[in-house]
Short mmCIF file of C-alpha atoms in Angstrom, two decimals:
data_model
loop_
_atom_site.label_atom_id
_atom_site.label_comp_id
_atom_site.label_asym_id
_atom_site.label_seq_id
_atom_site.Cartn_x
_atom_site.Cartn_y
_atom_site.Cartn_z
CA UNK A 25 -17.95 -83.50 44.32
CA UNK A 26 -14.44 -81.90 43.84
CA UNK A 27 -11.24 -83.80 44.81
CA UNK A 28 -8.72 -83.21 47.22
CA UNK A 29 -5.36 -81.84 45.60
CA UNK A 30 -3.90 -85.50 47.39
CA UNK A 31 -6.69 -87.43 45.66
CA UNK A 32 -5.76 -85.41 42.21
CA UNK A 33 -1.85 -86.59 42.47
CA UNK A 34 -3.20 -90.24 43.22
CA UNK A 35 -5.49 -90.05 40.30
CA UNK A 36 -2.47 -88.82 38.25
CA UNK A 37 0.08 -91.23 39.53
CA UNK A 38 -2.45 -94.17 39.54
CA UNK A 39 -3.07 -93.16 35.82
CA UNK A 40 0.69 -92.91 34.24
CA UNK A 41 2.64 -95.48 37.48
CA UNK A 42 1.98 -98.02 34.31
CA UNK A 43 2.70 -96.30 31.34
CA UNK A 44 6.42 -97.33 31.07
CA UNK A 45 7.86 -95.31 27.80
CA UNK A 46 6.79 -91.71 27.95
CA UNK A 47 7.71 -88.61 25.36
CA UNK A 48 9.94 -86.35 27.06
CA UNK A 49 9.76 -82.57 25.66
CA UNK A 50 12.49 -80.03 26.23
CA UNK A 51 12.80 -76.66 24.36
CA UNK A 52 16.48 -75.73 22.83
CA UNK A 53 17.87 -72.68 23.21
CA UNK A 54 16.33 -71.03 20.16
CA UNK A 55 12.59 -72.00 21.65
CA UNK A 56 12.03 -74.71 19.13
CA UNK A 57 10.46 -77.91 21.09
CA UNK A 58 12.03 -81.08 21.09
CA UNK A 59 10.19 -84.66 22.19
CA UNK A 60 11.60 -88.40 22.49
CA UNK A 61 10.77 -91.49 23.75
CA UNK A 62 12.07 -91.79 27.41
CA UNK A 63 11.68 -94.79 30.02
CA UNK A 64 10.12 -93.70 33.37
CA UNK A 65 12.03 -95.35 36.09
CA UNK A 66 10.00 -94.28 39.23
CA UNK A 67 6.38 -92.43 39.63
CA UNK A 68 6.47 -91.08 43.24
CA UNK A 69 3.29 -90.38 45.12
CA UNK A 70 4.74 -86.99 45.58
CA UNK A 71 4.49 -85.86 41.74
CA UNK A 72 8.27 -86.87 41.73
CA UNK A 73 9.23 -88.50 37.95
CA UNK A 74 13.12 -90.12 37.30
CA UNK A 75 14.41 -90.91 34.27
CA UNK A 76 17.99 -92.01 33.38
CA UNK A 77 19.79 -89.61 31.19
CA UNK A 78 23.08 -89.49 29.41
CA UNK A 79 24.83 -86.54 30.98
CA UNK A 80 26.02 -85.68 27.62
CA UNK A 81 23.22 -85.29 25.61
CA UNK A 82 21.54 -82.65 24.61
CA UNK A 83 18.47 -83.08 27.45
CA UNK A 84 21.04 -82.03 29.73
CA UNK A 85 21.87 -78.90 28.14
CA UNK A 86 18.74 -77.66 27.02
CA UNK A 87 17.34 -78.71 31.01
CA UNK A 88 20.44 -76.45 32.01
CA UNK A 89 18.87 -73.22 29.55
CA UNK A 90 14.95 -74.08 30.80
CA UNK A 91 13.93 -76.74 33.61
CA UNK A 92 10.50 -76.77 32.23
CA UNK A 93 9.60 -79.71 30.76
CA UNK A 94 6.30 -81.53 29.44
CA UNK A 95 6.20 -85.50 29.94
CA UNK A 96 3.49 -86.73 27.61
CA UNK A 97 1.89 -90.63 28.69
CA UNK A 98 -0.41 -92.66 26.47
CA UNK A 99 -2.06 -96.21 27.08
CA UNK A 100 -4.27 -96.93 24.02
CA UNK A 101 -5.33 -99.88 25.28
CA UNK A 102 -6.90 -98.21 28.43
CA UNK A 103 -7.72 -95.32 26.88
CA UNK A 104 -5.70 -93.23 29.37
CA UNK A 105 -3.70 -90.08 27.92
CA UNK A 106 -1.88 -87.48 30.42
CA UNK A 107 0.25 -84.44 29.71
CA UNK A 108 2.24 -83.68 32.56
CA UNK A 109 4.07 -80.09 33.24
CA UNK A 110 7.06 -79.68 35.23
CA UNK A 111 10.49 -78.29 36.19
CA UNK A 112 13.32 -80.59 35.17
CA UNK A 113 16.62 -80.97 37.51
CA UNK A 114 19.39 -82.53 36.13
CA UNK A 115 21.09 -85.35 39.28
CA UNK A 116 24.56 -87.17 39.74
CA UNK A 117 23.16 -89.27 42.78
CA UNK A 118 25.07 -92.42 43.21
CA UNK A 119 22.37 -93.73 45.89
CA UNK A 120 19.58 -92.77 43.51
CA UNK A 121 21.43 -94.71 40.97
CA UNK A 122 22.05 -97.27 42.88
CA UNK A 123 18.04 -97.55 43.28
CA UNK A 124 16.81 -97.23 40.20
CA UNK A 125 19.30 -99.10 38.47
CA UNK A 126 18.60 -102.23 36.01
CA UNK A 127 20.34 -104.19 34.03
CA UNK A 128 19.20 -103.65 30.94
CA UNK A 129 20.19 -99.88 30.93
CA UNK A 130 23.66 -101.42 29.85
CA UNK A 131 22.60 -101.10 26.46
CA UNK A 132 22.72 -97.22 27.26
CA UNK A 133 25.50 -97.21 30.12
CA UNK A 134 28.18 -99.95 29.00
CA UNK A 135 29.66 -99.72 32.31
CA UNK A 136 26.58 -100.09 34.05
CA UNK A 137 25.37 -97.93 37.38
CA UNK A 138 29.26 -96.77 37.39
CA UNK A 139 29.16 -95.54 34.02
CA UNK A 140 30.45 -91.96 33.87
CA UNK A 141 28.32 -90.82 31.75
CA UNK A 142 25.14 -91.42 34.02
CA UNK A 143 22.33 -89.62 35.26
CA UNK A 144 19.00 -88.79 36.61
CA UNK A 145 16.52 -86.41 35.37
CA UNK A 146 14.08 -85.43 38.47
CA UNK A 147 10.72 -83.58 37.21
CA UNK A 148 8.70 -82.28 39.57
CA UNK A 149 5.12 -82.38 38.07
CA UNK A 150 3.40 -78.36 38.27
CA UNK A 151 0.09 -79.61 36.72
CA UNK A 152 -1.20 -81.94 34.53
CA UNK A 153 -4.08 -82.55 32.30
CA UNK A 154 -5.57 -86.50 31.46
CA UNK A 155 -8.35 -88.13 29.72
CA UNK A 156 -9.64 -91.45 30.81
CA UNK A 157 -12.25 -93.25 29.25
CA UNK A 158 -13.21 -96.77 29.39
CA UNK A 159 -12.21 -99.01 27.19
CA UNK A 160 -14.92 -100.75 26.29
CA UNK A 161 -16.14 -100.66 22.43
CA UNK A 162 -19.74 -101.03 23.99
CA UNK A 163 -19.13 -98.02 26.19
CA UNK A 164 -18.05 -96.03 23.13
CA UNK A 165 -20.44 -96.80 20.90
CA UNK A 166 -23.29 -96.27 23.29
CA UNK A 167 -21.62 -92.77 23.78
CA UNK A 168 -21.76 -92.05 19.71
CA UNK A 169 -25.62 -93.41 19.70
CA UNK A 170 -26.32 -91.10 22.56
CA UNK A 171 -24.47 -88.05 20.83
CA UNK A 172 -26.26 -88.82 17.33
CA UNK A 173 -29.83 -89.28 18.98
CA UNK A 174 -29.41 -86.30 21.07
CA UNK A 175 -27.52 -83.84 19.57
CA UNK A 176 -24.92 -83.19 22.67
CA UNK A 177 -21.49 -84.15 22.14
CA UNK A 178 -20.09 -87.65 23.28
CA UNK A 179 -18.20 -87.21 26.69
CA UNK A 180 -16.80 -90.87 26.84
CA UNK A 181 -14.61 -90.48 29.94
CA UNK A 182 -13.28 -88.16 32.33
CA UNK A 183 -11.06 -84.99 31.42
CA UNK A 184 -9.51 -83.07 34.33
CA UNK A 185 -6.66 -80.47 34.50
CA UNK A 186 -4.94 -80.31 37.96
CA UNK A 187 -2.26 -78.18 39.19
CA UNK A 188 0.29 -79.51 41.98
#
């Protein structure tokens, strides 16, 4: 039976709501791809992902030349792996701020939430891909003695592509 489109984005944000350190891909002006490490703040039930951003750096520029973004998730220890595609928006939203705010981000924003030199990245999530597979090592290795005896490749969890 197919899911809904809602039960897809609960799937998704069930999936990555965990994950807390995520790699962050932008492309600079020239095309070339760029990925780092990036905290999510907030996974909203609405495909809605925040991040705190240095307004100078170079996210916010290259955001500025092309909103779309991929946001890249990976548990190892649940097996769980999503790609997620989007359009970036760079925010100065005090209240948002205000929200998200903790207080170790001080070791990026000396001054804290009043920092000028704070904001938000907002992705909206287009579509996304994940694999989830359990993680146990008897579940796996009944998969690869089921793939050897038979001849069909292992599928040891699910793989799904969803659009927003």
């Amino acid at each position: 039976m197919e899911n809904t489109p809602n039960q897809d984005l609960e799937k998704l944000v069930t999936l990555i709501k965990d994950i807390k350190t995520a790699m962050f891909t932008t492309a600079e002006v020239d095309g070339t791809l760029r990925s780092r490490p990036m905290r999510t703040q907030e996974v909203k039930p609405d495909g809605i992902l925040w991040f705190f951003n240095a307004e100078d750096s170079a996210k916010t520029h290259e955001i500025k030349q092309d909103r779309n973004v991929n946001v890249s998730f990976m548990d190892d220890g649940n097996n769980t792996y999503v790609s997620v595609s989007g359009k970036a928006r760079h925010v100065k939203d005090k209240a948002k701020i205000d929200e998200l705010w903790h207080e170790p981000l001080k070791a990026w924003f000396p001054e804290g939430k009043d920092d000028p030199n704070i904001s938000l990245i907002k992705v909206t999530i287009d579509q996304a891909e994940y694999w989830d597979a359990p993680s146990s090592t008897l579940v796996h290795l009944y998969g690869m003695v089921k793939a050897t005896l038979t001849g069909e490749p292992a599928h040891p969890g699910e793989n799904k592509k969803i659009s927003l």
